[in-house]
mmCIF file of C-alpha atoms in Angstrom:
data_model
loop_
_atom_site.group_PDB
_atom_site.id
_atom_site.type_symbol
_atom_site.label_atom_id
_atom_site.label_comp_id
_atom_site.label_asym_id
_atom_site.label_seq_id
_atom_site.Cartn_x
_atom_site.Cartn_y
_atom_site.Cartn_z
ATOM 1 C CA UNK Q 5 0.000 0.000 0.000
ATOM 2 C CA UNK Q 6 1.339 3.445 -0.868
ATOM 3 C CA UNK Q 7 1.534 5.698 2.161
ATOM 4 C CA UNK Q 8 1.412 9.493 1.988
ATOM 5 C CA UNK Q 9 3.263 11.451 4.665
ATOM 6 C CA UNK Q 10 0.181 13.601 5.335
ATOM 7 C CA UNK Q 11 -2.089 10.653 6.128
ATOM 8 C CA UNK Q 12 -3.852 11.435 9.415
ATOM 9 C CA UNK Q 13 -3.434 8.953 12.251
ATOM 10 C CA UNK Q 14 -6.357 6.564 12.658
ATOM 11 C CA UNK Q 15 -7.996 3.301 11.590
ATOM 12 C CA UNK Q 16 -8.380 2.314 7.920
ATOM 13 C CA UNK Q 17 -9.820 -0.728 6.174
ATOM 14 C CA UNK Q 18 -7.152 -2.601 4.233
ATOM 15 C CA UNK Q 19 -8.241 -2.505 0.557
ATOM 16 C CA UNK Q 20 -5.904 -5.375 -0.251
ATOM 17 C CA UNK Q 21 -6.936 -7.610 2.653
ATOM 18 C CA UNK Q 22 -10.009 -9.433 3.921
ATOM 19 C CA UNK Q 23 -13.005 -7.487 5.233
ATOM 20 C CA UNK Q 24 -11.994 -8.279 8.780
ATOM 21 C CA UNK Q 25 -8.560 -6.647 8.382
ATOM 22 C CA UNK Q 26 -7.895 -3.146 9.681
ATOM 23 C CA UNK Q 27 -4.718 -1.132 9.676
ATOM 24 C CA UNK Q 28 -3.719 1.635 12.083
ATOM 25 C CA UNK Q 29 -1.524 4.502 10.870
ATOM 26 C CA UNK Q 30 0.349 6.195 13.779
ATOM 27 C CA UNK Q 31 1.986 8.863 11.649
ATOM 28 C CA UNK Q 32 5.068 6.843 10.720
ATOM 29 C CA UNK Q 33 4.058 3.215 10.084
ATOM 30 C CA UNK Q 34 1.116 0.878 9.534
ATOM 31 C CA UNK Q 35 0.127 -1.819 12.043
ATOM 32 C CA UNK Q 36 -2.292 -4.574 10.980
ATOM 33 C CA UNK Q 37 -5.082 -5.763 13.319
ATOM 34 C CA UNK Q 38 -8.102 -8.062 13.123
ATOM 35 C CA UNK Q 39 -11.476 -6.950 14.476
ATOM 36 C CA UNK Q 40 -13.070 -9.281 17.051
ATOM 37 C CA UNK Q 41 -16.318 -9.730 15.077
ATOM 38 C CA UNK Q 42 -14.520 -10.721 11.885
ATOM 39 C CA UNK Q 43 -16.308 -8.014 9.894
ATOM 40 C CA UNK Q 44 -13.986 -5.068 10.329
ATOM 41 C CA UNK Q 45 -16.554 -3.024 12.240
ATOM 42 C CA UNK Q 46 -15.118 -3.009 15.764
ATOM 43 C CA UNK Q 47 -11.746 -1.307 15.907
ATOM 44 C CA UNK Q 48 -9.303 -2.754 18.439
ATOM 45 C CA UNK Q 49 -7.461 -0.579 20.923
ATOM 46 C CA UNK Q 50 -4.927 1.918 19.625
ATOM 47 C CA UNK Q 51 -1.426 0.456 19.970
ATOM 48 C CA UNK Q 52 0.309 1.958 23.006
ATOM 49 C CA UNK Q 53 2.879 4.643 22.333
ATOM 50 C CA UNK Q 54 6.447 3.455 22.823
ATOM 51 C CA UNK Q 55 7.923 5.238 25.854
ATOM 52 C CA UNK Q 56 11.229 7.035 25.611
ATOM 53 C CA UNK Q 57 14.242 5.179 26.941
ATOM 54 C CA UNK Q 58 15.075 5.432 30.627
ATOM 55 C CA UNK Q 59 18.112 7.489 31.599
ATOM 56 C CA UNK Q 60 20.485 5.125 33.503
ATOM 57 C CA UNK Q 61 22.254 8.054 35.210
ATOM 58 C CA UNK Q 62 19.152 9.048 37.161
ATOM 59 C CA UNK Q 63 19.401 6.216 39.698
ATOM 60 C CA UNK Q 64 22.816 7.497 40.756
ATOM 61 C CA UNK Q 65 21.457 11.034 40.922
ATOM 62 C CA UNK Q 66 18.625 9.901 43.200
ATOM 63 C CA UNK Q 67 20.437 7.419 45.422
ATOM 64 C CA UNK Q 68 24.020 8.687 45.648
ATOM 65 C CA UNK Q 69 23.610 12.431 45.234
ATOM 66 C CA UNK Q 70 20.202 13.060 46.808
ATOM 67 C CA UNK Q 71 20.508 10.200 49.322
ATOM 68 C CA UNK Q 72 17.028 8.861 48.522
ATOM 69 C CA UNK Q 73 16.653 5.108 49.063
ATOM 70 C CA UNK Q 74 14.841 3.092 46.349
ATOM 71 C CA UNK Q 75 11.102 2.875 46.932
ATOM 72 C CA UNK Q 76 8.247 0.905 45.445
ATOM 73 C CA UNK Q 77 6.903 1.703 41.982
ATOM 74 C CA UNK Q 78 4.540 4.620 41.554
ATOM 75 C CA UNK Q 79 1.733 5.256 39.115
ATOM 76 C CA UNK Q 80 3.860 6.639 36.300
ATOM 77 C CA UNK Q 81 2.618 10.258 36.480
ATOM 78 C CA UNK Q 82 3.825 13.459 38.111
ATOM 79 C CA UNK Q 83 1.045 13.053 40.706
ATOM 80 C CA UNK Q 84 1.574 9.382 41.587
ATOM 81 C CA UNK Q 85 5.350 8.889 41.768
ATOM 82 C CA UNK Q 86 7.055 9.070 45.201
ATOM 83 C CA UNK Q 87 10.189 10.562 43.623
ATOM 84 C CA UNK Q 88 10.329 13.139 40.840
ATOM 85 C CA UNK Q 89 13.633 13.939 39.148
ATOM 86 C CA UNK Q 90 13.588 17.395 37.569
ATOM 87 C CA UNK Q 91 16.553 18.071 35.275
ATOM 88 C CA UNK Q 92 16.886 21.343 33.412
ATOM 89 C CA UNK Q 93 17.924 21.025 29.780
ATOM 90 C CA UNK Q 94 21.552 22.071 29.467
ATOM 91 C CA UNK Q 95 22.095 25.165 27.300
ATOM 92 C CA UNK Q 96 25.040 27.491 26.869
ATOM 93 C CA UNK Q 97 22.574 30.396 26.866
ATOM 94 C CA UNK Q 98 19.181 29.852 28.470
ATOM 95 C CA UNK Q 99 16.424 31.741 26.659
ATOM 96 C CA UNK Q 100 13.531 29.431 27.616
ATOM 97 C CA UNK Q 101 13.182 27.382 30.812
ATOM 98 C CA UNK Q 102 12.794 23.684 29.928
ATOM 99 C CA UNK Q 103 12.944 20.656 32.212
ATOM 100 C CA UNK Q 104 12.675 16.881 31.898
ATOM 101 C CA UNK Q 105 10.671 15.110 34.614
ATOM 102 C CA UNK Q 106 11.509 11.457 35.323
ATOM 103 C CA UNK Q 107 10.787 8.816 37.930
ATOM 104 C CA UNK Q 108 13.479 7.427 40.243
ATOM 105 C CA UNK Q 109 14.614 4.929 37.574
ATOM 106 C CA UNK Q 110 15.024 7.523 34.829
ATOM 107 C CA UNK Q 111 11.775 6.785 32.976
ATOM 108 C CA UNK Q 112 10.301 9.956 31.414
ATOM 109 C CA UNK Q 113 6.949 10.894 32.965
ATOM 110 C CA UNK Q 114 6.594 14.531 31.982
ATOM 111 C CA UNK Q 115 8.184 17.850 31.170
ATOM 112 C CA UNK Q 116 8.044 21.525 32.021
ATOM 113 C CA UNK Q 117 8.217 24.241 29.369
ATOM 114 C CA UNK Q 118 8.085 28.013 29.557
ATOM 115 C CA UNK Q 119 5.335 29.362 27.287
ATOM 116 C CA UNK Q 120 4.203 32.738 25.978
ATOM 117 C CA UNK Q 121 7.640 34.220 25.346
ATOM 118 C CA UNK Q 122 7.893 36.708 22.506
ATOM 119 C CA UNK Q 123 10.992 37.154 20.355
ATOM 120 C CA UNK Q 124 11.615 40.464 22.125
ATOM 121 C CA UNK Q 125 11.568 38.739 25.523
ATOM 122 C CA UNK Q 126 14.160 36.236 24.344
ATOM 123 C CA UNK Q 127 16.388 39.034 23.070
ATOM 124 C CA UNK Q 128 16.022 40.824 26.415
ATOM 125 C CA UNK Q 129 16.995 37.666 28.238
ATOM 126 C CA UNK Q 130 20.012 37.225 25.974
ATOM 127 C CA UNK Q 131 21.433 40.726 26.504
ATOM 128 C CA UNK Q 132 20.471 41.401 30.137
ATOM 129 C CA UNK Q 133 19.099 40.051 33.421
ATOM 130 C CA UNK Q 134 15.975 42.227 33.352
ATOM 131 C CA UNK Q 135 13.858 39.267 32.236
ATOM 132 C CA UNK Q 136 13.951 37.915 35.787
ATOM 133 C CA UNK Q 137 11.636 40.734 36.898
ATOM 134 C CA UNK Q 138 8.988 40.048 34.219
ATOM 135 C CA UNK Q 139 6.095 37.585 34.209
ATOM 136 C CA UNK Q 140 6.962 33.923 33.568
ATOM 137 C CA UNK Q 141 4.498 31.206 32.560
ATOM 138 C CA UNK Q 142 5.233 27.476 32.571
ATOM 139 C CA UNK Q 143 3.275 24.322 31.809
ATOM 140 C CA UNK Q 144 3.797 21.026 33.627
ATOM 141 C CA UNK Q 145 2.968 18.385 31.020
ATOM 142 C CA UNK Q 146 2.552 14.618 31.069
ATOM 143 C CA UNK Q 147 4.680 12.266 28.983
ATOM 144 C CA UNK Q 148 2.331 12.769 26.003
ATOM 145 C CA UNK Q 149 2.585 16.561 26.157
ATOM 146 C CA UNK Q 150 -0.831 17.239 27.713
ATOM 147 C CA UNK Q 151 -0.815 20.108 30.280
ATOM 148 C CA UNK Q 152 -1.316 19.051 33.914
ATOM 149 C CA UNK Q 153 -0.653 22.311 35.792
ATOM 150 C CA UNK Q 154 -0.132 25.925 34.769
ATOM 151 C CA UNK Q 155 2.356 28.061 36.706
ATOM 152 C CA UNK Q 156 2.434 31.846 36.488
ATOM 153 C CA UNK Q 157 5.029 33.944 38.258
ATOM 154 C CA UNK Q 158 3.794 37.552 37.943
ATOM 155 C CA UNK Q 159 6.228 40.403 37.399
ATOM 156 C CA UNK Q 160 8.063 41.212 40.608
ATOM 157 C CA UNK Q 161 10.746 43.424 42.104
ATOM 158 C CA UNK Q 162 11.800 41.669 45.315
ATOM 159 C CA UNK Q 163 9.680 38.735 46.530
ATOM 160 C CA UNK Q 164 8.338 36.072 44.173
ATOM 161 C CA UNK Q 165 4.786 34.766 43.959
ATOM 162 C CA UNK Q 166 3.714 31.800 41.814
ATOM 163 C CA UNK Q 167 0.071 31.153 40.935
ATOM 164 C CA UNK Q 168 -0.818 27.471 40.296
ATOM 165 C CA UNK Q 169 -3.862 26.508 38.217
ATOM 166 C CA UNK Q 170 -5.412 23.523 36.453
ATOM 167 C CA UNK Q 171 -5.230 23.348 32.639
ATOM 168 C CA UNK Q 172 -8.781 24.784 32.424
ATOM 169 C CA UNK Q 173 -7.737 27.783 34.514
ATOM 170 C CA UNK Q 174 -9.279 26.613 37.806
ATOM 171 C CA UNK Q 175 -7.139 28.041 40.659
ATOM 172 C CA UNK Q 176 -5.192 25.611 42.855
ATOM 173 C CA UNK Q 177 -3.290 27.993 45.114
ATOM 174 C CA UNK Q 178 -0.253 30.223 45.418
ATOM 175 C CA UNK Q 179 3.368 29.832 46.471
ATOM 176 C CA UNK Q 180 4.548 33.080 48.050
ATOM 177 C CA UNK Q 181 8.084 34.061 49.092
ATOM 178 C CA UNK Q 182 8.131 35.145 52.735
ATOM 179 C CA UNK Q 183 11.579 36.712 53.178
ATOM 180 C CA UNK Q 184 14.649 37.906 51.286
ATOM 181 C CA UNK Q 185 17.449 37.583 53.849
ATOM 182 C CA UNK Q 186 18.800 34.395 55.382
ATOM 183 C CA UNK Q 187 17.144 31.039 54.768
ATOM 184 C CA UNK Q 188 14.431 31.667 52.167
ATOM 185 C CA UNK Q 189 10.921 30.415 53.002
ATOM 186 C CA UNK Q 190 7.774 30.164 50.885
ATOM 187 C CA UNK Q 191 4.174 29.795 52.036
ATOM 188 C CA UNK Q 192 1.721 27.560 50.161
ATOM 189 C CA UNK Q 193 -1.692 29.229 50.299
ATOM 190 C CA UNK Q 194 -5.160 28.090 49.212
ATOM 191 C CA UNK Q 195 -8.115 30.502 49.347
ATOM 192 C CA UNK Q 196 -6.186 32.834 51.632
ATOM 193 C CA UNK Q 197 -5.157 30.202 54.182
ATOM 194 C CA UNK Q 198 -1.739 28.586 54.522
ATOM 195 C CA UNK Q 199 -1.682 24.819 53.911
ATOM 196 C CA UNK Q 200 2.067 24.306 53.968
ATOM 197 C CA UNK Q 201 5.493 25.866 53.622
ATOM 198 C CA UNK Q 202 8.786 25.452 51.798
ATOM 199 C CA UNK Q 203 11.818 26.038 54.010
ATOM 200 C CA UNK Q 204 15.380 26.425 52.759
ATOM 201 C CA UNK Q 205 17.897 24.536 54.861
ATOM 202 C CA UNK Q 206 20.817 26.870 54.166
ATOM 203 C CA UNK Q 207 21.248 30.476 53.093
ATOM 204 C CA UNK Q 208 22.117 29.565 49.492
ATOM 205 C CA UNK Q 209 18.764 27.743 49.215
ATOM 206 C CA UNK Q 210 20.086 24.575 47.613
ATOM 207 C CA UNK Q 211 17.883 22.166 49.616
ATOM 208 C CA UNK Q 212 14.342 22.588 50.930
ATOM 209 C CA UNK Q 213 12.051 20.833 53.394
ATOM 210 C CA UNK Q 214 8.343 20.975 52.527
ATOM 211 C CA UNK Q 215 5.973 20.866 55.503
ATOM 212 C CA UNK Q 216 2.203 20.788 55.979
ATOM 213 C CA UNK Q 217 0.187 23.318 57.994
ATOM 214 C CA UNK Q 218 1.178 21.542 61.233
ATOM 215 C CA UNK Q 219 4.889 21.766 60.447
ATOM 216 C CA UNK Q 220 5.313 18.067 59.611
ATOM 217 C CA UNK Q 221 7.717 17.346 56.761
ATOM 218 C CA UNK Q 222 5.842 15.815 53.822
ATOM 219 C CA UNK Q 223 8.430 16.174 51.055
ATOM 220 C CA UNK Q 224 11.986 17.289 50.368
ATOM 221 C CA UNK Q 225 13.803 18.978 47.480
ATOM 222 C CA UNK Q 226 17.515 18.265 47.016
ATOM 223 C CA UNK Q 227 19.641 19.986 44.397
ATOM 224 C CA UNK Q 228 22.039 17.520 42.774
ATOM 225 C CA UNK Q 229 25.339 18.254 41.109
ATOM 226 C CA UNK Q 230 25.006 18.337 37.321
ATOM 227 C CA UNK Q 231 28.699 17.698 36.669
ATOM 228 C CA UNK Q 232 31.708 19.983 36.242
ATOM 229 C CA UNK Q 233 31.192 20.672 32.543
ATOM 230 C CA UNK Q 234 27.530 21.600 32.947
ATOM 231 C CA UNK Q 235 28.225 23.658 36.052
ATOM 232 C CA UNK Q 236 30.928 25.709 34.302
ATOM 233 C CA UNK Q 237 29.506 26.077 30.814
ATOM 234 C CA UNK Q 238 25.704 25.737 30.988
ATOM 235 C CA UNK Q 239 22.746 27.009 33.003
ATOM 236 C CA UNK Q 240 21.371 23.586 33.952
ATOM 237 C CA UNK Q 241 20.020 22.916 37.455
ATOM 238 C CA UNK Q 242 18.940 19.455 38.602
ATOM 239 C CA UNK Q 243 16.628 18.589 41.504
ATOM 240 C CA UNK Q 244 15.154 15.532 43.191
ATOM 241 C CA UNK Q 245 11.732 15.847 44.828
ATOM 242 C CA UNK Q 246 10.958 13.103 47.367
ATOM 243 C CA UNK Q 247 7.329 12.906 48.521
ATOM 244 C CA UNK Q 248 7.148 10.947 51.775
ATOM 245 C CA UNK Q 249 3.545 9.707 51.394
ATOM 246 C CA UNK Q 250 0.481 10.216 49.217
ATOM 247 C CA UNK Q 251 -0.749 13.748 49.845
ATOM 248 C CA UNK Q 252 -4.295 15.110 49.562
ATOM 249 C CA UNK Q 253 -5.245 17.792 47.075
ATOM 250 C CA UNK Q 254 -4.609 20.651 46.689
ATOM 251 C CA UNK Q 255 -1.430 20.164 48.754
ATOM 252 C CA UNK Q 256 -0.176 17.495 46.335
ATOM 253 C CA UNK Q 257 -0.425 19.785 43.306
ATOM 254 C CA UNK Q 258 1.310 22.601 45.171
ATOM 255 C CA UNK Q 259 4.139 20.273 46.224
ATOM 256 C CA UNK Q 260 4.575 19.051 42.634
ATOM 257 C CA UNK Q 261 4.568 22.649 41.417
ATOM 258 C CA UNK Q 262 7.141 23.517 44.069
ATOM 259 C CA UNK Q 263 9.843 21.461 42.357
ATOM 260 C CA UNK Q 264 9.663 23.898 39.451
ATOM 261 C CA UNK Q 265 8.786 27.012 41.420
ATOM 262 C CA UNK Q 266 12.007 26.982 43.440
ATOM 263 C CA UNK Q 267 14.137 27.293 40.317
ATOM 264 C CA UNK Q 268 11.958 29.836 38.504
ATOM 265 C CA UNK Q 269 11.133 31.954 41.545
ATOM 266 C CA UNK Q 270 14.480 31.909 43.305
ATOM 267 C CA UNK Q 271 17.436 30.218 41.633
ATOM 268 C CA UNK Q 272 17.021 32.146 38.381
ATOM 269 C CA UNK Q 273 17.218 35.384 40.380
ATOM 270 C CA UNK Q 274 20.511 34.326 41.963
ATOM 271 C CA UNK Q 275 22.194 34.939 38.627
ATOM 272 C CA UNK Q 276 21.357 38.588 39.212
ATOM 273 C CA UNK Q 277 22.780 41.336 37.042
ATOM 274 C CA UNK Q 278 26.186 39.715 36.788
#
């Protein structure tokens, strides 16, 4: 069968086969299937998408660098894994924030991408540090690219605030910087009440403890070393988020968002005007 590159993905009857034969075009190749009723009228399930290969270096990042012991398997999403590995894409010059999100074994489960940047904004970011004071918008996406959470850090001068929302715009809560001197702390607020906090464990804000409204630690963020070459020549930052137990909403979504908020709200600013 001759295949055109612009053929839309979907099910097609095979004109050269029996009536019961169907073929599925996934955008790059055909896969033949047989309908259960033998008449070609009931399409079988769409073949599962092949996942990207696991990164073998992530286990060392989690266990040796972050000191997180192996745990049982999670659900394969950013909301159901006990450990999230958030690695910023290494670039000589960072014009757009982009991160890979993986589980503790290095299997891709999502991504984070900055959206809504104009060409002028990218030029401004290239020639100066003024971009850090402007509004930033990011999407947390699943492994198929579907948005899961929307993060907006409004324009600011001193303290950062990040607004977290569902893909349909429904508000989840806010992550608000509490201080500028010493160990940086953030409050996690929902409908005007504090449901948790993010507390830096040293003045350079490399590692954070995340606590609930009673002060009990529920998760932890550890910055891991990205290697000498990346440290010297790129802007990449890598983090491991360990969630100690299954959290209720909306605290869970705020904790997941926190792994990205810390870098966008605080670490980016540390580059300053230099």
